[in-house]
mmCIF file of C-alpha atoms in Angstrom:
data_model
loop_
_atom_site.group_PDB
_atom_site.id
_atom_site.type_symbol
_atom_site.label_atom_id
_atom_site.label_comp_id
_atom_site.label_asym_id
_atom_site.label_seq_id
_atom_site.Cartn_x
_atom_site.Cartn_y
_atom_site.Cartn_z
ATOM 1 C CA UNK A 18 156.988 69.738 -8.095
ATOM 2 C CA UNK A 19 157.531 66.260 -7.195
ATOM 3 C CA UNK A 20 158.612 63.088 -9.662
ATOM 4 C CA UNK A 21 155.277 61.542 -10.147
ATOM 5 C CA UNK A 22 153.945 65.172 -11.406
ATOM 6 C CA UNK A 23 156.425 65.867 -13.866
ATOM 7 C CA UNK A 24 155.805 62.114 -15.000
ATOM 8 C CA UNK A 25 152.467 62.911 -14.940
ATOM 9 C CA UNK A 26 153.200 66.173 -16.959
ATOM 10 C CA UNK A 27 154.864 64.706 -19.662
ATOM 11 C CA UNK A 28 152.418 62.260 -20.051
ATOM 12 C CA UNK A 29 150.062 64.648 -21.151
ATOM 13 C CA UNK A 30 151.859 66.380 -23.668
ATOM 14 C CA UNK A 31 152.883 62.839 -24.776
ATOM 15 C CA UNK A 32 149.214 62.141 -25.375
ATOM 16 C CA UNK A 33 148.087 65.249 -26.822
ATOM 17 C CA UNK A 34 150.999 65.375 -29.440
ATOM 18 C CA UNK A 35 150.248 61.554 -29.766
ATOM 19 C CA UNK A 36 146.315 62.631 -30.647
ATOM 20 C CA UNK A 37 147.695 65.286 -32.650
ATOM 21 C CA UNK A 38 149.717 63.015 -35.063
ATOM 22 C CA UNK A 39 146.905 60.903 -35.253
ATOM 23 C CA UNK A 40 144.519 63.455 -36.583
ATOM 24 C CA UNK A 41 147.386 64.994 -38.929
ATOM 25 C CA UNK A 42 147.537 61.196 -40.702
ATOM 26 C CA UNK A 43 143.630 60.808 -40.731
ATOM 27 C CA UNK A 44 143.239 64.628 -42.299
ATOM 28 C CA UNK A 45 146.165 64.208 -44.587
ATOM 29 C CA UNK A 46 144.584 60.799 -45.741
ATOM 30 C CA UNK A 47 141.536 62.865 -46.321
ATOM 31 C CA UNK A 48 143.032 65.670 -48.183
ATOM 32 C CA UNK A 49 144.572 63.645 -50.531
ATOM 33 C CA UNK A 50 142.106 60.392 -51.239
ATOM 34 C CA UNK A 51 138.695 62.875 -50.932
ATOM 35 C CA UNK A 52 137.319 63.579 -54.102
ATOM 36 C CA UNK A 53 134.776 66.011 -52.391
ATOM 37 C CA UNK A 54 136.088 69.866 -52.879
ATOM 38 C CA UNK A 55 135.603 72.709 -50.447
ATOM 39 C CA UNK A 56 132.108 74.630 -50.717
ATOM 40 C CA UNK A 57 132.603 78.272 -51.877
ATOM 41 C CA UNK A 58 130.448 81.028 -53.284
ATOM 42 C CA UNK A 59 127.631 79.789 -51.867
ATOM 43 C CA UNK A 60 125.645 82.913 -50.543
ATOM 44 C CA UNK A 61 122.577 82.731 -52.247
ATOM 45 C CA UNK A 62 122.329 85.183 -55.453
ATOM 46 C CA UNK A 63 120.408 85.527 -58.792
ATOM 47 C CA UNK A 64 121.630 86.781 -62.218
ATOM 48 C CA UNK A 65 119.844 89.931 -62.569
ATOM 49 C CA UNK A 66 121.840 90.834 -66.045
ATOM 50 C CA UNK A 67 124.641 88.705 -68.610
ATOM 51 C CA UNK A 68 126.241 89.970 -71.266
ATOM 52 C CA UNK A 69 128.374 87.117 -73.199
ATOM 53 C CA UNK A 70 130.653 86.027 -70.607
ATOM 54 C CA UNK A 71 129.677 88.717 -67.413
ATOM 55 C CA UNK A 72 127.169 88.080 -65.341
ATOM 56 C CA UNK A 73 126.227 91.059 -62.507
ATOM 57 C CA UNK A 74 124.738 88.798 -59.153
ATOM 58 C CA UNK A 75 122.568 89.930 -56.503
ATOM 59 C CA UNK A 76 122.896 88.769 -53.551
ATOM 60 C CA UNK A 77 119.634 87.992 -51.320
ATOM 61 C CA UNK A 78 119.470 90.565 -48.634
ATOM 62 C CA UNK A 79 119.785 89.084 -44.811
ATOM 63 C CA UNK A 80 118.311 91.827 -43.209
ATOM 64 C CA UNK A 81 114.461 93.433 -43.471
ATOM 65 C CA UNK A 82 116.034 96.782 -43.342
ATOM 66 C CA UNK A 83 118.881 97.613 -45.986
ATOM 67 C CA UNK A 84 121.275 100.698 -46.429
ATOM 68 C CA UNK A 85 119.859 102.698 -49.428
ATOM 69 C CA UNK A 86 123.474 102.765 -51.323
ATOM 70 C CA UNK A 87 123.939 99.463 -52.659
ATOM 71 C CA UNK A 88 128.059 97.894 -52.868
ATOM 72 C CA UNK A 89 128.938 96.544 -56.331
ATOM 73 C CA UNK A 90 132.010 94.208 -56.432
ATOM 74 C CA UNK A 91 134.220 94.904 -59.437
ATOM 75 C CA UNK A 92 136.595 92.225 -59.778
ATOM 76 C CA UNK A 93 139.778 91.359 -61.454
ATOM 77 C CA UNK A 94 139.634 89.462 -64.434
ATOM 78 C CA UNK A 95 141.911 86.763 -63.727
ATOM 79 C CA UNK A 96 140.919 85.110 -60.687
ATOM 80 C CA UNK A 97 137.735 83.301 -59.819
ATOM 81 C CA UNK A 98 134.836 85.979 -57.977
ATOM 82 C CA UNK A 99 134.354 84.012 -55.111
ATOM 83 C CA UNK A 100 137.345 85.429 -52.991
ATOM 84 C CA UNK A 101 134.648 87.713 -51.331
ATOM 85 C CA UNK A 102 132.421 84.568 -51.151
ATOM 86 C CA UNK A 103 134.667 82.105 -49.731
ATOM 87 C CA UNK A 104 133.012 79.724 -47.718
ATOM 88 C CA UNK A 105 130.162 80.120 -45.282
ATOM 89 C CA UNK A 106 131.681 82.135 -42.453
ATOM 90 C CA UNK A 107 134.274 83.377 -44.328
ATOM 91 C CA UNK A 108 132.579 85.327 -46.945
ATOM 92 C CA UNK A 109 132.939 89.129 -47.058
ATOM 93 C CA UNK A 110 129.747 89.215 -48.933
ATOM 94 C CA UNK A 111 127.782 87.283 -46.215
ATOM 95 C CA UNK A 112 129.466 89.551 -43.487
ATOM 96 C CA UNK A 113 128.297 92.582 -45.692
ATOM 97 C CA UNK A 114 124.791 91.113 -46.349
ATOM 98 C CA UNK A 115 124.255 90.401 -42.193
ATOM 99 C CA UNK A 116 125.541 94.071 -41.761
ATOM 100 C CA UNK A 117 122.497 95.286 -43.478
ATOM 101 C CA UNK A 118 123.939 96.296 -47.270
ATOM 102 C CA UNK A 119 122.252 95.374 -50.269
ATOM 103 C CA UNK A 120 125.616 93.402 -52.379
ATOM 104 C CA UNK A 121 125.846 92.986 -56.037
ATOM 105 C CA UNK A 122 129.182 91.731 -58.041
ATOM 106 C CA UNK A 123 130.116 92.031 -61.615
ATOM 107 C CA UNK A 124 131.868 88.607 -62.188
ATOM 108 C CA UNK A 125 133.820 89.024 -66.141
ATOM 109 C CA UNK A 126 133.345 85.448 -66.347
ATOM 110 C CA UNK A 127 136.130 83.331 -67.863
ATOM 111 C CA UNK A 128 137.062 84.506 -71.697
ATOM 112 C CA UNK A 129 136.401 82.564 -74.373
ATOM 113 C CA UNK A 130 138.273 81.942 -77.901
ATOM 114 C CA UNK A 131 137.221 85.401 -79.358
ATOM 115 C CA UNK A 132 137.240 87.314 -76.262
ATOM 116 C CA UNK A 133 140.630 88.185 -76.608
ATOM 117 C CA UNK A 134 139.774 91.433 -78.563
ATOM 118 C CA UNK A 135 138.231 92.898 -75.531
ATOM 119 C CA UNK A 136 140.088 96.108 -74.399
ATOM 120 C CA UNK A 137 140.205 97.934 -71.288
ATOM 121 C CA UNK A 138 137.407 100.427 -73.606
ATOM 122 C CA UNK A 139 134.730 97.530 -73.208
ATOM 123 C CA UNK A 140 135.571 97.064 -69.647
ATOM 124 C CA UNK A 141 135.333 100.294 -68.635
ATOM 125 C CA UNK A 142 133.551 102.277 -71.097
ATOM 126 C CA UNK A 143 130.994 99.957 -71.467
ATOM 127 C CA UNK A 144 130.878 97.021 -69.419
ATOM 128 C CA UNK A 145 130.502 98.947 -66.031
ATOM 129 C CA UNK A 146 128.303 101.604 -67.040
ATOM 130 C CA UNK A 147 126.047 99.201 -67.788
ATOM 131 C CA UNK A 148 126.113 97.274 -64.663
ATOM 132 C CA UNK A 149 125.535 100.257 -62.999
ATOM 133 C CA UNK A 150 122.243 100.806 -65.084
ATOM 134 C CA UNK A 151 120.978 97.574 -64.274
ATOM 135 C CA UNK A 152 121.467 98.032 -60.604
ATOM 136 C CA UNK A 153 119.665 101.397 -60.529
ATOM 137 C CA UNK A 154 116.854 99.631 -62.504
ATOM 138 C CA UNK A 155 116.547 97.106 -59.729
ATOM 139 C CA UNK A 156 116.895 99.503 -57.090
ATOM 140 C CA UNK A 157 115.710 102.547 -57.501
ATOM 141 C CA UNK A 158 118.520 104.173 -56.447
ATOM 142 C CA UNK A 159 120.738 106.998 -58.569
ATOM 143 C CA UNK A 160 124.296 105.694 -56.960
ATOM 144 C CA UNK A 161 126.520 102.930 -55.920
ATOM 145 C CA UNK A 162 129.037 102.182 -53.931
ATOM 146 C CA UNK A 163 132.247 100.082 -56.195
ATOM 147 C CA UNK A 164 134.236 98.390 -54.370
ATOM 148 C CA UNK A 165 137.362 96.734 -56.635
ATOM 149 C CA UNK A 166 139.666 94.387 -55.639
ATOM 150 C CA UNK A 167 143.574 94.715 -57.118
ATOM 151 C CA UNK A 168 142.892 95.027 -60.793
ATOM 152 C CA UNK A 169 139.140 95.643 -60.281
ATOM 153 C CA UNK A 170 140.083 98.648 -58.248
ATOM 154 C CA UNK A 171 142.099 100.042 -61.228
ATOM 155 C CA UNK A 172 138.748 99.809 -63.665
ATOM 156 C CA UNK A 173 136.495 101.512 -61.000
ATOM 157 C CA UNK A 174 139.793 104.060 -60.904
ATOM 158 C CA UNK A 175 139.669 104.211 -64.426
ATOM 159 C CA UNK A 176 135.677 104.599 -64.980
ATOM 160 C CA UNK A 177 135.533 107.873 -62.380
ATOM 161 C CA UNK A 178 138.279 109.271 -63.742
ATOM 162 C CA UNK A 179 136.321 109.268 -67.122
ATOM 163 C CA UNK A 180 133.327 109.928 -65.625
ATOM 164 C CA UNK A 181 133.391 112.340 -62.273
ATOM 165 C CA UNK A 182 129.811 112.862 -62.296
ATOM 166 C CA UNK A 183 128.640 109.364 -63.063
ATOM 167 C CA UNK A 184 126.150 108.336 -60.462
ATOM 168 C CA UNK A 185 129.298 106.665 -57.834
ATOM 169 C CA UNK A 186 128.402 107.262 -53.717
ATOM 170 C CA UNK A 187 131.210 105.960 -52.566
ATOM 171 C CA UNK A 188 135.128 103.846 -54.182
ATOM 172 C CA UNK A 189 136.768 101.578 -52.323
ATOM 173 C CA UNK A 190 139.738 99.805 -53.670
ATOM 174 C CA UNK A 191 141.456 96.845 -52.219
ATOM 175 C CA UNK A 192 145.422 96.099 -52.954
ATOM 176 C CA UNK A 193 145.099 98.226 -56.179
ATOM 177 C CA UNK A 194 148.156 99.198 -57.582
ATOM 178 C CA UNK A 195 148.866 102.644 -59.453
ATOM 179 C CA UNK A 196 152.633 103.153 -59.482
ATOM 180 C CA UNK A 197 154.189 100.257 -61.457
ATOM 181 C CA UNK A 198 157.486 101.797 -61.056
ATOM 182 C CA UNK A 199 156.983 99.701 -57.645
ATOM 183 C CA UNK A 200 155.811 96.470 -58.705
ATOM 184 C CA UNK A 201 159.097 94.445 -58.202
ATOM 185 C CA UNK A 202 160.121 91.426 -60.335
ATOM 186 C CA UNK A 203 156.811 92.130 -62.288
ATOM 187 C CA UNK A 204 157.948 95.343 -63.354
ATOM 188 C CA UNK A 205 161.288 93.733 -63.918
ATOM 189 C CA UNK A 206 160.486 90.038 -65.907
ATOM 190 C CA UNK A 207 157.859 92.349 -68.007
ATOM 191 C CA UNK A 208 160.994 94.793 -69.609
ATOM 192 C CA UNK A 209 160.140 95.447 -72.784
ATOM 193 C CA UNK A 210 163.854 94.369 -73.472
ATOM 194 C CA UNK A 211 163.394 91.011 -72.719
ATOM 195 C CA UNK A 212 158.979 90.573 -72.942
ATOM 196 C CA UNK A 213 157.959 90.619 -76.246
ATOM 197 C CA UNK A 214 154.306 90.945 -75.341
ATOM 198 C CA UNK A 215 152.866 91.058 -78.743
ATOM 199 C CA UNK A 216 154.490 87.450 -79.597
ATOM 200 C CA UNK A 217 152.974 85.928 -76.388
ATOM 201 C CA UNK A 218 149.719 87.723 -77.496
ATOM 202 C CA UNK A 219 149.608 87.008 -81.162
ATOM 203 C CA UNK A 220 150.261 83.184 -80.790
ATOM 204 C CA UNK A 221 148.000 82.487 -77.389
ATOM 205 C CA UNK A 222 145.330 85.284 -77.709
ATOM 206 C CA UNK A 223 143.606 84.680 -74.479
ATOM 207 C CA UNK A 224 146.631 84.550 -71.786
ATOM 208 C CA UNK A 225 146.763 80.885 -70.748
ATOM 209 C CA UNK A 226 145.912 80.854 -66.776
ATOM 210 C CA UNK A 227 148.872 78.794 -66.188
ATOM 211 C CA UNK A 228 151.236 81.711 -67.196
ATOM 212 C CA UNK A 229 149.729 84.387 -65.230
ATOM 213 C CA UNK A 230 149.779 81.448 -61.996
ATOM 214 C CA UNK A 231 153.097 80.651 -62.325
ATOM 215 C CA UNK A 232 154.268 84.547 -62.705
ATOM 216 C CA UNK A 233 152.651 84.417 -58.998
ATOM 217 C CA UNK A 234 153.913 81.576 -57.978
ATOM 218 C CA UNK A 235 158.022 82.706 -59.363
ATOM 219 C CA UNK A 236 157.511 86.010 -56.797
ATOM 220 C CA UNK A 237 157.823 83.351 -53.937
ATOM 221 C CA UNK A 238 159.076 79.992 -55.472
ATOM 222 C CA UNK A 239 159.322 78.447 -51.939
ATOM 223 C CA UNK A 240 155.684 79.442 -50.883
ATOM 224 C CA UNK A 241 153.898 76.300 -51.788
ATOM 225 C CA UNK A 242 156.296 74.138 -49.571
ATOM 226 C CA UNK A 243 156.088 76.674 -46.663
ATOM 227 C CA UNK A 244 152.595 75.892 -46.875
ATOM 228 C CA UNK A 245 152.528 72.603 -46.888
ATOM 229 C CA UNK A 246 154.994 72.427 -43.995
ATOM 230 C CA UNK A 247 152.654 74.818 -42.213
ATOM 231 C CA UNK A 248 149.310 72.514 -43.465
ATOM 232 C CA UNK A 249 151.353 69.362 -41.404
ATOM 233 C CA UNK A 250 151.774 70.943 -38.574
ATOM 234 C CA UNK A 251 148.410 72.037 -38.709
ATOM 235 C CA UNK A 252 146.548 69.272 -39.963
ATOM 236 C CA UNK A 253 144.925 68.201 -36.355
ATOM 237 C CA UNK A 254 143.198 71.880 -36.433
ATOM 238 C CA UNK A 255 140.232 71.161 -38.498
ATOM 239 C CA UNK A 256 139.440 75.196 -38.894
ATOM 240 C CA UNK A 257 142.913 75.404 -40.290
ATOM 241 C CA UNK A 258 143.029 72.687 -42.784
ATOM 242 C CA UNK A 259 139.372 73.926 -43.980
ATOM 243 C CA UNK A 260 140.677 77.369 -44.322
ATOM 244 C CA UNK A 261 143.800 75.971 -46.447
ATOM 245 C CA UNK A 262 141.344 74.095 -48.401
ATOM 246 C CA UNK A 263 139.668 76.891 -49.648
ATOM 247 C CA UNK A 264 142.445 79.089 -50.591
ATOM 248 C CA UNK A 265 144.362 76.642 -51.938
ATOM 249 C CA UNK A 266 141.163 76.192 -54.079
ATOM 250 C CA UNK A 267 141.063 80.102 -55.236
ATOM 251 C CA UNK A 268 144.747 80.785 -55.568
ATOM 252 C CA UNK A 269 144.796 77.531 -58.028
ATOM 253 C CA UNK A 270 141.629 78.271 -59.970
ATOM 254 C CA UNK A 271 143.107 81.311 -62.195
ATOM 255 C CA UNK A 272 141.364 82.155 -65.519
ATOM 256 C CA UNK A 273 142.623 83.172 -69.007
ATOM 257 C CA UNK A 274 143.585 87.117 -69.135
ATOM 258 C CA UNK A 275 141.826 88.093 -72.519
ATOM 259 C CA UNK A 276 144.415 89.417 -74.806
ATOM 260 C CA UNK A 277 143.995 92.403 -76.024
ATOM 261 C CA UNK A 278 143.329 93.787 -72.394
ATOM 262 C CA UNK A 279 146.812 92.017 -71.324
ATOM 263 C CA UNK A 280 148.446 93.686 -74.133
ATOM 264 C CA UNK A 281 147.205 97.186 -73.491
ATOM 265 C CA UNK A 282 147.391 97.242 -70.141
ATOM 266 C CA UNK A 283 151.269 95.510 -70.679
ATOM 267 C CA UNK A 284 152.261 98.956 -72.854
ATOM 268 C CA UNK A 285 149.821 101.447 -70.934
ATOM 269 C CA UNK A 286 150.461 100.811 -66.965
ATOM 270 C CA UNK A 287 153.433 98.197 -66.802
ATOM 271 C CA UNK A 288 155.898 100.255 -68.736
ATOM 272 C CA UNK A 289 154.452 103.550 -69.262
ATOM 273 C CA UNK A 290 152.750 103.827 -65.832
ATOM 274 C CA UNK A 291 150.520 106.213 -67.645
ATOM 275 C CA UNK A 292 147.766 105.830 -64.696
ATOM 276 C CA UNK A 293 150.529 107.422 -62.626
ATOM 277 C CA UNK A 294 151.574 110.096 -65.039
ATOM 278 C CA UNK A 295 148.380 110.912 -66.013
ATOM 279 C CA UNK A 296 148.869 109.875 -69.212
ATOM 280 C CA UNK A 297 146.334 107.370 -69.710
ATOM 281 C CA UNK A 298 143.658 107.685 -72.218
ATOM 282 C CA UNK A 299 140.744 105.128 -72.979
ATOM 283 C CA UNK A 300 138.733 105.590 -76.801
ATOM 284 C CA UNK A 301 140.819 108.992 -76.860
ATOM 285 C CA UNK A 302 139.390 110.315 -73.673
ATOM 286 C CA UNK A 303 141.848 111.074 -70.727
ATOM 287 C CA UNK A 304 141.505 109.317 -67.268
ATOM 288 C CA UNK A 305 141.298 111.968 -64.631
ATOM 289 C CA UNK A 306 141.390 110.868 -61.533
ATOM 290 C CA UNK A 307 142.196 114.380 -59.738
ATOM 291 C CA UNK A 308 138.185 114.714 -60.680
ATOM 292 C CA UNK A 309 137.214 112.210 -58.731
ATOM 293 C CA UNK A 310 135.356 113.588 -55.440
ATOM 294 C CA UNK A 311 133.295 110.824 -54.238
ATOM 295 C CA UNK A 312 134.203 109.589 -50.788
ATOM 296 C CA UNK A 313 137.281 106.912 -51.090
ATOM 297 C CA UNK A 314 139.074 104.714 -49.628
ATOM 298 C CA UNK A 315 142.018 102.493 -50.209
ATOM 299 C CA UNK A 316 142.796 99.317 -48.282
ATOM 300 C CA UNK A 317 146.512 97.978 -48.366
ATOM 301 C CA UNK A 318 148.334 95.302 -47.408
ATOM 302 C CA UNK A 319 151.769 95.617 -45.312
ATOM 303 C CA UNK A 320 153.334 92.722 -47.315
ATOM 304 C CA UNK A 321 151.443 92.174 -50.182
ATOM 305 C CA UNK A 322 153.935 90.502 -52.731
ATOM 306 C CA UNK A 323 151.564 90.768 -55.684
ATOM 307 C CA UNK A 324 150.589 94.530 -55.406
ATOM 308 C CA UNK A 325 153.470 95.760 -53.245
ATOM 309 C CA UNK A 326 152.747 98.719 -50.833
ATOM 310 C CA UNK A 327 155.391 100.934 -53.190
ATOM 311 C CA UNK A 328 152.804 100.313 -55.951
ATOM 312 C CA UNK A 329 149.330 100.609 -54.036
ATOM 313 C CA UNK A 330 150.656 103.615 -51.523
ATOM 314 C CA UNK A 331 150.233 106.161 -54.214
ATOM 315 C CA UNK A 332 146.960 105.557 -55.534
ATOM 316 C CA UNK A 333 145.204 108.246 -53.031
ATOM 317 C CA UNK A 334 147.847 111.193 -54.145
ATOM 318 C CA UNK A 335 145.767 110.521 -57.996
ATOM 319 C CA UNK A 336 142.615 110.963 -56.193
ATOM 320 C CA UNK A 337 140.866 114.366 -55.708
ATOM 321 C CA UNK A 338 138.535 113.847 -53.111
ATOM 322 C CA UNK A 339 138.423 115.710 -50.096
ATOM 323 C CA UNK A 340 136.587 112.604 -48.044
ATOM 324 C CA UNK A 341 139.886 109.989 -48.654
ATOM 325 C CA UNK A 342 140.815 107.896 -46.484
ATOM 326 C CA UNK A 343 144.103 105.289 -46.388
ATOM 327 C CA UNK A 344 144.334 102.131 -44.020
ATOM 328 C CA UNK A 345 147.413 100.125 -44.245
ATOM 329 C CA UNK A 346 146.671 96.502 -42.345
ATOM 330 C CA UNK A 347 148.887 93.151 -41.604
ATOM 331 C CA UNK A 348 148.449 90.281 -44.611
ATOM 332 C CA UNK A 349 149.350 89.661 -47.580
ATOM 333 C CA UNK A 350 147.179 89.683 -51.183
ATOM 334 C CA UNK A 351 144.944 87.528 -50.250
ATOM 335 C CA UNK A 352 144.590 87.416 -46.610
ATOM 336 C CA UNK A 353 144.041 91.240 -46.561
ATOM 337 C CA UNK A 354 140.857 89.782 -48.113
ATOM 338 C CA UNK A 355 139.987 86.763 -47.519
ATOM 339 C CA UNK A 356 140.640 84.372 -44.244
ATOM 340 C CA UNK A 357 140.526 84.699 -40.509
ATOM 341 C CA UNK A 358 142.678 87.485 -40.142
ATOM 342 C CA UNK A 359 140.573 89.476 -43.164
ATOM 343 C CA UNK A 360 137.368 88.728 -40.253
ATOM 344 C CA UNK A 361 138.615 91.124 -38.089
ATOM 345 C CA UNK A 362 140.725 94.000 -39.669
ATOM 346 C CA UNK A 363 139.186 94.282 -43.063
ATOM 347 C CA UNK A 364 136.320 93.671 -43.218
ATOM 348 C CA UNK A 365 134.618 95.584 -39.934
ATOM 349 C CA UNK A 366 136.680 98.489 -41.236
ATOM 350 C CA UNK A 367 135.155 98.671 -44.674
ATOM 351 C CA UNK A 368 131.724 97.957 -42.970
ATOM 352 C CA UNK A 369 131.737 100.782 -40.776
ATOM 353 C CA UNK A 370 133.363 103.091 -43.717
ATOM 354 C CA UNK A 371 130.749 102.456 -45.756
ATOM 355 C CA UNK A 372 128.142 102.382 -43.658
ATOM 356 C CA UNK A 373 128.167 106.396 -42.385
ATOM 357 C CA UNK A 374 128.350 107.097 -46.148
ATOM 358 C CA UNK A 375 125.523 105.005 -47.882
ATOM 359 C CA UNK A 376 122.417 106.301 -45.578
#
């Protein structure tokens, strides 16, 4: 190569790292004088059922032809539903919807003063039962396919293992943990010799968000500037910045934990681990989850910080089904989930799992 080419050469990458730094200040500029916030959830839906707080969607079919099982998201109480709604093309629930399944979601809704009697016996005793009524009303259909993410994976756990012959196709569960012997600094900051979770209880009721977010944000205190180093260097790729937008918008949108849920499940599965044991027992009535037979699967992520693989591995060994199934994938809590890598390990996995079984 002769002079003028490597002059030529460099050059180039002198302008494109030039153009580069020019749309990093312009999208920075935008990020932080826009008013305007990222567009999630927006698949369109309708309330076919509320209850106080919950409301069970359905979303509008995208296809002529459906599968005749329809999904039901059960979600976790503390974060905002739309993590399987993201954004348009990056919804798991518009994904689902163009792969021909008929999508509902039971969103808890955030709790208000009051709410913090509810117990793990109204979520799961009551609450879900009755969602699943309402669907077979609007259906037609005798069973359902639940598919619960982290927390919502342990109520669907929960409601089969009360009730094996409750009208349940198919469970999926996503980054749901079972063993909280293997929950990390969780399982370590919630000691009972140091958390006294009756006096956070008793004085807040309702769990302020901001304590459950920054229990998150404490498991990897130097997350939030990784990310922002990793948004600057980024900032040119408009895909990337829209994709930070929109997490960053979740991840900071927690909601109140209702109390007496936070206290029972505190005593019950943090330092008992009675879902584990066996132990567990809702309105006097054991959870069995060696009942269970319906077709599951479980969905982990390699290095998930918030339900860590030593927690979520042995939630299949509780399960007696013969037709079980475990996939382990690359990602984290959320972007086992949720983001561009979620687009093409999760969810065409749990599309064609689901789709064999809901004909």
């Amino acid at each position: 190569m002769n002079v003028s080419s490597q002059v030529r050469g460099v050059g180039r990458v002198f302008e494109e790292e030039l153009e580069h730094t020019l749309q990093r200040v312009r999208r920075g500029a935008d990020i932080l004088l826009s008013g305007d916030e990222p567009v999630v959830g927006a698949t369109p839906k309708d309330v076919i059922h509320s209850r106080g707080t919950l409301r069970l969607y359905r979303f509008r079919p995208a296809t002529d032809e459906v599968y005749r099982v329809p999904v039901i998201f059960v979600m976790s109480l503390i974060s905002r539903t739309y993590i399987v709604d993201l954004t348009p093309g990056q919804s798991l629930v518009e994904f689902l919807l163009n792969q021909g399944f008929d999508v509902y979601q039971i969103d808890w809704g955030e709790p208000r003063p009051g709410d913090e009697r509810l117990r793990l016996e109204d979520y799961v005793l009551d609450f879900i039962p009755d969602c699943l009524e309402k669907v077979r009303q609007e259906t037609g259909e005798q069973d359902a396919s639940l598919v619960g993410y982290c927390m919502g994976g342990q109520f669907s756990v929960m409601y089969a293992g009360l009730f094996p012959e409750a009208p349940i196709a198919n469970i999926v569960c996503i980054a749901t943990p079972a063993n909280m012997a293997g929950m990390g600094l969780f399982r370590q900051w919630m000691d009972p010799r140091w958390f006294d979770v009756d006096r956070v209880v008793d004085a807040f009721g309702n769990v302020p968000p901001d304590f459950i977010f920054r229990s998150f944000e404490m498991l990897r205190p130097l997350d939030r500037w990784v990310g922002y180093v990793r948004l600057w260097d980024n900032l040119w790729d408009e895909a990337y910045v829209q994709n930070y937008r929109v997490l960053n918008k979740w991840v900071h949108e927690q909601i109140p934990f209702p109390g007496e849920t936070f206290r029972q499940m505190t005593r019950d599965l943090m330092w008992a681990n009675k879902l584990m044991t066996g132990e567990l027992e809702l309105a006097s009535r054991r959870v069995e989850p060696q009942k269970i037979r319906a077709p599951f699967l479980h969905v982990m992520a390699e290095h998930d910080h918030i339900a860590p693989i030593d927690a979520t591995r042995p939630l299949s060994s509780l399960i007696g089904s013969d037709d079980k199934n475990d996939i382990v994938l690359k990602g984290g809590h959320v972007s086992l989930i949720a983001g561009p890598r979620a687009v093409l390990r999760l969810w065409p996995a749990l599309s064609q799992w689901l789709a064999v079984r809901s004909v």
